[in-house]
CSV table of C-alpha atoms and ligand atoms in Angstrom, one decimal:
chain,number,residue,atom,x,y,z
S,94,UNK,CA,0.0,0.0,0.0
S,95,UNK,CA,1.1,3.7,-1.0
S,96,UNK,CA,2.1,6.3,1.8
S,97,UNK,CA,0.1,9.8,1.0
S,98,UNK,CA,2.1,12.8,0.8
S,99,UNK,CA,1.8,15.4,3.6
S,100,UNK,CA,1.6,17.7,0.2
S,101,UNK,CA,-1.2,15.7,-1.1
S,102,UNK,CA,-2.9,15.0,1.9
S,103,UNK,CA,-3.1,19.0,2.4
S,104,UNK,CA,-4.2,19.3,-1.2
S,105,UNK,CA,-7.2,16.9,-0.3
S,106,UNK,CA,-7.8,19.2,3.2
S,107,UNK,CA,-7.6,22.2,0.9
S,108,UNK,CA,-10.3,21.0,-1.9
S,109,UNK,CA,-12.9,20.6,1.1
S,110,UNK,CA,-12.3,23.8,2.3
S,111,UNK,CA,-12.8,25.2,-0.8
S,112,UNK,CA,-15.9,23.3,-1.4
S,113,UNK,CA,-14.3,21.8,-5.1
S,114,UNK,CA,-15.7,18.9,-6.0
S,115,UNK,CA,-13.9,18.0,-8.9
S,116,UNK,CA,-10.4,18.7,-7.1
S,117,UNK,CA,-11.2,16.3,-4.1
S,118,UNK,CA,-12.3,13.4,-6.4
S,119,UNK,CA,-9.4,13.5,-8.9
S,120,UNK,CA,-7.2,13.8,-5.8
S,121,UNK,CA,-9.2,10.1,-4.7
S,122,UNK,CA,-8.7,8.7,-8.1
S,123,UNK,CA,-5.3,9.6,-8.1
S,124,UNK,CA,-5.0,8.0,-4.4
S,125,UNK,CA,-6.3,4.7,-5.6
S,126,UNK,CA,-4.3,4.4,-8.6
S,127,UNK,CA,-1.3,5.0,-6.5
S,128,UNK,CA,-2.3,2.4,-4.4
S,129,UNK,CA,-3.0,4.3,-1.3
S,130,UNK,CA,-5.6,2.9,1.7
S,131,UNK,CA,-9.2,4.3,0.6
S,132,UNK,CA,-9.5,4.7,4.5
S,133,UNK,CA,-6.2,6.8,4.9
S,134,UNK,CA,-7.4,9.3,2.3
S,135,UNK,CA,-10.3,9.5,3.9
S,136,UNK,CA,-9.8,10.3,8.0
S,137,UNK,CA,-5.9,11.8,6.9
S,138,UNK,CA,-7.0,13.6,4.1
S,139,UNK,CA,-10.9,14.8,3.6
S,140,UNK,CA,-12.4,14.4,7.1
S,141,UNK,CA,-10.0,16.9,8.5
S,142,UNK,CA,-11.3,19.4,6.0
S,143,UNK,CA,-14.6,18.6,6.9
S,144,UNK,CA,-13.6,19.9,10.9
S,145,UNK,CA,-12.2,23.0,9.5
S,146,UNK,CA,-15.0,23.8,7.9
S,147,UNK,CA,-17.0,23.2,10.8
S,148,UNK,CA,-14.8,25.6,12.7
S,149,UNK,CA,-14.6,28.2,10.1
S,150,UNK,CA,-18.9,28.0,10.5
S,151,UNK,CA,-18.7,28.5,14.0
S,152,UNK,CA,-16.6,31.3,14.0
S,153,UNK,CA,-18.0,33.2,11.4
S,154,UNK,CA,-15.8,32.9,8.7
S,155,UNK,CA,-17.9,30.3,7.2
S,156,UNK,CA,-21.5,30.6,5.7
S,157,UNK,CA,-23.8,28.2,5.0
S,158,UNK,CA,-23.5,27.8,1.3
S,159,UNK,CA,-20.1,27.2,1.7
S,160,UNK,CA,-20.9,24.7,4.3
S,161,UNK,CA,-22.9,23.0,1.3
S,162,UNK,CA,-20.6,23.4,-1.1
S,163,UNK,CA,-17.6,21.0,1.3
S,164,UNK,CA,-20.2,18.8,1.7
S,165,UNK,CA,-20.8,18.6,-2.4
S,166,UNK,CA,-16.5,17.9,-2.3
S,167,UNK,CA,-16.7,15.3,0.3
S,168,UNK,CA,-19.8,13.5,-1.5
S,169,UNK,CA,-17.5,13.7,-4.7
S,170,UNK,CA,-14.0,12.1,-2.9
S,171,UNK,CA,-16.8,9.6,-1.4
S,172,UNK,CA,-18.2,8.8,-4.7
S,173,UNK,CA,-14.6,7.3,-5.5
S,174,UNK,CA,-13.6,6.1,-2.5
S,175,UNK,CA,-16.6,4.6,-0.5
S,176,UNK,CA,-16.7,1.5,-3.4
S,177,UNK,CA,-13.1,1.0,-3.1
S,178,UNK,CA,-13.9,0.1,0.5
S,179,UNK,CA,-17.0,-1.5,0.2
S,180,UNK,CA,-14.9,-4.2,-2.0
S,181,UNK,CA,-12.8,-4.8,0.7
S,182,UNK,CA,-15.9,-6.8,2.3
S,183,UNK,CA,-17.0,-8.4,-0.8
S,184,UNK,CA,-15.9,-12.0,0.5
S,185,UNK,CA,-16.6,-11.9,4.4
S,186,UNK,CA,-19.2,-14.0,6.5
S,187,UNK,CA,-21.9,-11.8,7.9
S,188,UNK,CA,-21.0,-10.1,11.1
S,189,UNK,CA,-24.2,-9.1,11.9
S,190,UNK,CA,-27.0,-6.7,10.6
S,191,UNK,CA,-27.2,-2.6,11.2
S,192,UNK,CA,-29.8,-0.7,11.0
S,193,UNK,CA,-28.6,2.6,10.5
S,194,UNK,CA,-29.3,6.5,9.6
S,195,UNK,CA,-29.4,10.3,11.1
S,196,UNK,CA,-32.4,10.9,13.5
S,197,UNK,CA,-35.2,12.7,13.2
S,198,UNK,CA,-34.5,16.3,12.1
S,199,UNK,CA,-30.8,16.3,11.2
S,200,UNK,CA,-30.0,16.1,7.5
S,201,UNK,CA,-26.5,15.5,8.4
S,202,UNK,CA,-25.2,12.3,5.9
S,203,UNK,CA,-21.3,12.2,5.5
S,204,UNK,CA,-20.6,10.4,9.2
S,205,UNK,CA,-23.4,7.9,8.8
S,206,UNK,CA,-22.6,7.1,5.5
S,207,UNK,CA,-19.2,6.3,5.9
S,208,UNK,CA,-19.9,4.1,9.2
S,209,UNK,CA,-22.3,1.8,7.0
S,210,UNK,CA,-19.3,1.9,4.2
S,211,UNK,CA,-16.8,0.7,7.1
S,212,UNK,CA,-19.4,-1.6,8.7
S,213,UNK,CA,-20.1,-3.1,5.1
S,214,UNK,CA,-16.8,-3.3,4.3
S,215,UNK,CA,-16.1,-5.7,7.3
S,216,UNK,CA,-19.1,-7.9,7.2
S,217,UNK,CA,-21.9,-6.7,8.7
S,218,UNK,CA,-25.5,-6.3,6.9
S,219,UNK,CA,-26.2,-2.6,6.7
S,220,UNK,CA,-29.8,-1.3,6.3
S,221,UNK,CA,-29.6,2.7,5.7
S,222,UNK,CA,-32.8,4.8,6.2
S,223,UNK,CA,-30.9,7.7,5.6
S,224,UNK,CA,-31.4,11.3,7.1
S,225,UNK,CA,-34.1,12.6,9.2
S,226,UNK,CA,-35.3,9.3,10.4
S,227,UNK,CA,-38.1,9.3,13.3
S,228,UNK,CA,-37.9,6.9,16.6
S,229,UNK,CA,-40.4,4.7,15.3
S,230,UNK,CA,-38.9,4.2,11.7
S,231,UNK,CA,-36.0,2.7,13.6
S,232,UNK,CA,-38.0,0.5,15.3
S,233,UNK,CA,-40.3,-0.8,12.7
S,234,UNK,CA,-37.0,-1.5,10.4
S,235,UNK,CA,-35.4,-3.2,13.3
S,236,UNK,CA,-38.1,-5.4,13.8
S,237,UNK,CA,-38.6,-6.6,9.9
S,238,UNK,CA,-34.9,-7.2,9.9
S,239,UNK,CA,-34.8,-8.3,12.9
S,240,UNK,CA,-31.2,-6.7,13.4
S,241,UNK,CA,-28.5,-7.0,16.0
S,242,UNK,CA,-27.4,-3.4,16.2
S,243,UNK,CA,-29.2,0.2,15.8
S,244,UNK,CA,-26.5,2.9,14.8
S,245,UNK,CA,-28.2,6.6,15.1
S,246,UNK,CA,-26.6,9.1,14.2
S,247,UNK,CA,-26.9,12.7,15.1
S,248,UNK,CA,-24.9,16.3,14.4
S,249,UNK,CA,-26.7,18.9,16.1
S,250,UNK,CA,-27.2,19.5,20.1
S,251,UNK,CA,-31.0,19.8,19.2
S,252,UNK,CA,-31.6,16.7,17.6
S,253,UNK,CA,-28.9,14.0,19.5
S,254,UNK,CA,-32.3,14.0,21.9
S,255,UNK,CA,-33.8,11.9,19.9
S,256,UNK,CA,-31.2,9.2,20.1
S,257,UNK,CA,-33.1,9.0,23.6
S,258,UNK,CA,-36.3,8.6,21.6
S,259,UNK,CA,-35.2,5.5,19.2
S,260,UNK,CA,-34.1,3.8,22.8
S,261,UNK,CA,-37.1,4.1,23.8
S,262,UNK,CA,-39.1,3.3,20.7
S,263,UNK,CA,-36.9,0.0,21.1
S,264,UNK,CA,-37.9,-0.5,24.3
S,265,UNK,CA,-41.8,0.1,23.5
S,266,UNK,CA,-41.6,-2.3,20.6
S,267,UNK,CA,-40.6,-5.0,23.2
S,268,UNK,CA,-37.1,-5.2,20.9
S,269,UNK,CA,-34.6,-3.9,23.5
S,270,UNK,CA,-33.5,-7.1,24.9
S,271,UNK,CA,-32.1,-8.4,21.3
S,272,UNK,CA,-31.3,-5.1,19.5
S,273,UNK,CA,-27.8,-3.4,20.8
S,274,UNK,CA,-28.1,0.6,20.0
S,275,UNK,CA,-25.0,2.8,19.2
S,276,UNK,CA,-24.7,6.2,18.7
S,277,UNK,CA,-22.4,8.4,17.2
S,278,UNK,CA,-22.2,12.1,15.8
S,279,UNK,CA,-20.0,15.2,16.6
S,280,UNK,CA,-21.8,16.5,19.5
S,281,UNK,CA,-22.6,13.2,20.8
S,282,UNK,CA,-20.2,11.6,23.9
S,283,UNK,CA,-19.7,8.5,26.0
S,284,UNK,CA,-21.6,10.1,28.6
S,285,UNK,CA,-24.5,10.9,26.8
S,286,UNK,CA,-24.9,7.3,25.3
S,287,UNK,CA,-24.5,6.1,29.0
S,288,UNK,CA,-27.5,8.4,30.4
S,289,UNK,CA,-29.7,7.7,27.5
S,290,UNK,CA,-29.4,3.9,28.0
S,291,UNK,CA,-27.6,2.9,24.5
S,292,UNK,CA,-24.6,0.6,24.6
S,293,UNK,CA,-22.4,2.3,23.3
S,294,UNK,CA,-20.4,5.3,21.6
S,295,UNK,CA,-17.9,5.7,18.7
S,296,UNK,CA,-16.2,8.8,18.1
S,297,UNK,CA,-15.5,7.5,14.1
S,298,UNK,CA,-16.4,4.5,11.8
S,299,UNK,CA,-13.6,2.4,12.4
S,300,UNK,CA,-14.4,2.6,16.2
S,301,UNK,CA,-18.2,2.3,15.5
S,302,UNK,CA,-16.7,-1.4,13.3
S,303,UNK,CA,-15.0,-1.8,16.9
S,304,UNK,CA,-17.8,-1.2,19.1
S,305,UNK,CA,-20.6,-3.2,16.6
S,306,UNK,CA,-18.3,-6.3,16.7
S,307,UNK,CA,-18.3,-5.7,20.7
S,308,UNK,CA,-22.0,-5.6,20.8
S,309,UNK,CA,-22.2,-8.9,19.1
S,310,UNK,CA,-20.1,-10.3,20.9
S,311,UNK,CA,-22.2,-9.7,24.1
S,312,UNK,CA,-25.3,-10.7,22.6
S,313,UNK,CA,-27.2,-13.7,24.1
S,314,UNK,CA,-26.6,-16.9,22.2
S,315,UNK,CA,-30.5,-18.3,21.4
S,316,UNK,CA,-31.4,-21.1,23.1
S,317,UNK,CA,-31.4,-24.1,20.7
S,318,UNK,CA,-34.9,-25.0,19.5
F,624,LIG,CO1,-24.0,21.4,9.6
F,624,LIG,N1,-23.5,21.8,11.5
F,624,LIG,N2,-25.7,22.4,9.8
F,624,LIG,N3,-24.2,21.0,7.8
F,624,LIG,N4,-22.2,20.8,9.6
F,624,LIG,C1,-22.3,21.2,12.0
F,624,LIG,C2,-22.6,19.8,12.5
F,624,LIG,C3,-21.9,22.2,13.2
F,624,LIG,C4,-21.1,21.5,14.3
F,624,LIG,C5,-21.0,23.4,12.6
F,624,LIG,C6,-20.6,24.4,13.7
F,624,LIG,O1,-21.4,25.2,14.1
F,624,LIG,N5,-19.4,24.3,14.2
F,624,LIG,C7,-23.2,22.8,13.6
F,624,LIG,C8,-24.0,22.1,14.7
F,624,LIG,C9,-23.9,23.0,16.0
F,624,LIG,C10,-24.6,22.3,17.1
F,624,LIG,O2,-25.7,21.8,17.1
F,624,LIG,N6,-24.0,22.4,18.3
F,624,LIG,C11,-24.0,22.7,12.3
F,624,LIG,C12,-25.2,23.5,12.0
F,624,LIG,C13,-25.5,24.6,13.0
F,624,LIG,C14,-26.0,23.3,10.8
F,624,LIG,C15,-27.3,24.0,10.4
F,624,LIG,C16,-28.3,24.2,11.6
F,624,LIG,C17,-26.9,25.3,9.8
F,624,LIG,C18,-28.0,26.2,9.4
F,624,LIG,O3,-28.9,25.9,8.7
F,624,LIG,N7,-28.0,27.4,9.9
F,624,LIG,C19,-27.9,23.0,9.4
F,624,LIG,C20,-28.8,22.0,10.0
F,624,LIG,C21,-29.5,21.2,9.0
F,624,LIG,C22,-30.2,20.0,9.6
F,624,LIG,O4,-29.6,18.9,9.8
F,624,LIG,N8,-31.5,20.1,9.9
F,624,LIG,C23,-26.6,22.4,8.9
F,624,LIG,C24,-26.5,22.0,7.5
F,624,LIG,C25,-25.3,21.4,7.0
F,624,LIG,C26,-25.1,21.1,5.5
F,624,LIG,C27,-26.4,20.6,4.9
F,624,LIG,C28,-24.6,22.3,4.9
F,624,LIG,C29,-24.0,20.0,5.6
F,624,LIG,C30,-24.4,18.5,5.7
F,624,LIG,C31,-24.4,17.9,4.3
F,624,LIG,C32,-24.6,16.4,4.3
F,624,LIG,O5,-24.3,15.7,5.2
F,624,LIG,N9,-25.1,16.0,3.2
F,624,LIG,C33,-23.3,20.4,7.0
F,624,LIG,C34,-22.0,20.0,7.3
F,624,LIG,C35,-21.2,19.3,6.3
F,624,LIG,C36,-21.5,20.2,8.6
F,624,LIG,C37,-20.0,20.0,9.2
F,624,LIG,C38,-19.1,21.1,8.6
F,624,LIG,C39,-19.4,18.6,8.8
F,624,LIG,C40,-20.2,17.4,9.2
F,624,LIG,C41,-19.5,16.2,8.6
F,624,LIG,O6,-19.8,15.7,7.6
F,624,LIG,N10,-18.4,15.7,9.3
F,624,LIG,C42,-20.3,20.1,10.7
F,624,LIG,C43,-19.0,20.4,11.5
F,624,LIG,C44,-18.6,19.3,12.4
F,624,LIG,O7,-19.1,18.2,12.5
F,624,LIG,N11,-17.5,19.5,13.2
F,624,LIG,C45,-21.4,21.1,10.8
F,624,LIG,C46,-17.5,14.7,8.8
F,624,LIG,C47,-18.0,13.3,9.2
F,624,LIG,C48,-17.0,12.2,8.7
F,624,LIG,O8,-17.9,13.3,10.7
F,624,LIG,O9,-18.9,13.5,13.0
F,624,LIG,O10,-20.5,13.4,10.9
F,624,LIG,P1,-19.2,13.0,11.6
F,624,LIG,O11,-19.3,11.4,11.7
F,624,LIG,C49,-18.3,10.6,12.3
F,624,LIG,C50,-18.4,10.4,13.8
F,624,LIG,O12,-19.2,11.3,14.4
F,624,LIG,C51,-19.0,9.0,13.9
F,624,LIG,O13,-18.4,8.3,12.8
F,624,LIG,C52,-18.4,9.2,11.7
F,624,LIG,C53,-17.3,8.8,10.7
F,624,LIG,O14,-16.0,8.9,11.2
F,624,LIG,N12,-20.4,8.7,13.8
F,624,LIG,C54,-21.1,7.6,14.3
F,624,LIG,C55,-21.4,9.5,13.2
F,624,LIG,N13,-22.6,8.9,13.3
F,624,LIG,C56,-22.4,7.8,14.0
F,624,LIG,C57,-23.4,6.8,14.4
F,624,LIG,C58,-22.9,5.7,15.1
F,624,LIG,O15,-23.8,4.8,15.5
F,624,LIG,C59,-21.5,5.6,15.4
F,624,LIG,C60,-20.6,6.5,15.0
């Protein structure tokens, strides 16, 4: 595997910054062919132009069309990268399945999409509803697949409440017992997933991979028919 150029890894910060779409994935393509780790380019390289932005926002210097436009240059680098990962699980026994997607309210995509990538891409079963996802649409998807894990994501202090809510919608649906619950998202800690009952917290996708294989791994073996 290729090493990535503090140059070009600067070069792939830069093209988020700048909201340039056709920069960051020409920068991925180049990556690839060079032999680089799709997952390197991504937490090295784009993701920390996605926390400048962020900090550029909060500070003022940032507004929110140009908020859009990084997220338009990290959907392009994605759009090159994310199936150069998901090959990587092609071959693998099922892990488990996910139910996954960004509750209700928060249109926030990048992070959840690249967990379900990384959880694909070693093993597990991934079921994405998406953005804006109510308690109860969790639920109801858990149940028809009947799935191991719920991963909910969430990017805003208003709307990580409703990670409470999908707990609970678990709980009302009498599915708590067999369905772990993680939760994720930039404003989201281990504390929080402790006092709203989940099982668990990852601060990226390769520790949400982590955690999920954790989760399984505590799950009650059925009782044989
Ligand atoms: Co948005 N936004 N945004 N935004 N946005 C944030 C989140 C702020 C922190 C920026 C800031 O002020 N510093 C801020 C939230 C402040 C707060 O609540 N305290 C904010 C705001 C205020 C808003 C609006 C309200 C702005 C407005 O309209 N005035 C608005 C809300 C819209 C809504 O959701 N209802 C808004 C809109 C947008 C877009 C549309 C312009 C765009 C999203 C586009 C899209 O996703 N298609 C956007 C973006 C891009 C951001 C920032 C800049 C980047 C988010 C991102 O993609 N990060 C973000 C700044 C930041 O987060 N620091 C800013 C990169 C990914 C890889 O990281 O943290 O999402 P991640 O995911 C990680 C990790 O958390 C974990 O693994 C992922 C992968 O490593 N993880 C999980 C995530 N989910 C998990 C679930 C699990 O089960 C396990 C792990």
């Amino acid at each position: 595997m290729g090493r990535i150029s503090d140059e070009t890894l600067n070069a792939m910060r830069q093209s988020i910054v700048d909201g340039a779409p056709d920069t960051a994935s020409d920068l991925a393509r180049r990556a690839i062919a060079a032999g680089v780790e799709p997952l390197e380019a991504i937490n090295d390289g784009f993701v920390p132009g996605m926390h400048a932005v962020g900090e550029q926002f909060a500070r003022g210097q940032m507004f929110l069309p140009d908020m859009m436009a990084s997220a338009e240059a990290m959907r392009a680098a994605m759009a090159v990268l994310d199936p150069e990962l998901k090959k990587q699980g092609a071959d693998r026994p099922v892990a488990g399945t996910v139910v996954l997607g960004t509750t209700k309210g928060d249109i926030h995509e990048i992070g959840k999409t690249l967990v379900g990538t990384l959880l694909a891409a070693h093993g597990f079963r991934v079921h994405d509803l998406g953005v804006d996802v109510s308690a109860e649409q969790f639920a109801s998807k858990a149940r028809e697949l009947n799935a191991d894990i719920v991963g909910v994501s969430a990017l805003l202090t208003t709307t990580m409440r409703n990670q409470r809510g999908v707990v609970e919608a678990l709980v009302k649906a009498g599915l708590r017992s067999q369905t772990k619950v993680m939760v994720g998202g930039a404003p989201v800690t281990r504390q929080w997933a402790e006092e709203i009952g989940a099982d668990g917290y990852a601060k990226d996708a390769m520790t949400a991979v982590a955690l999920a294989r954790s989760l399984m791994e505590q799950k009650p073996v059925p009782e044989p028919a």
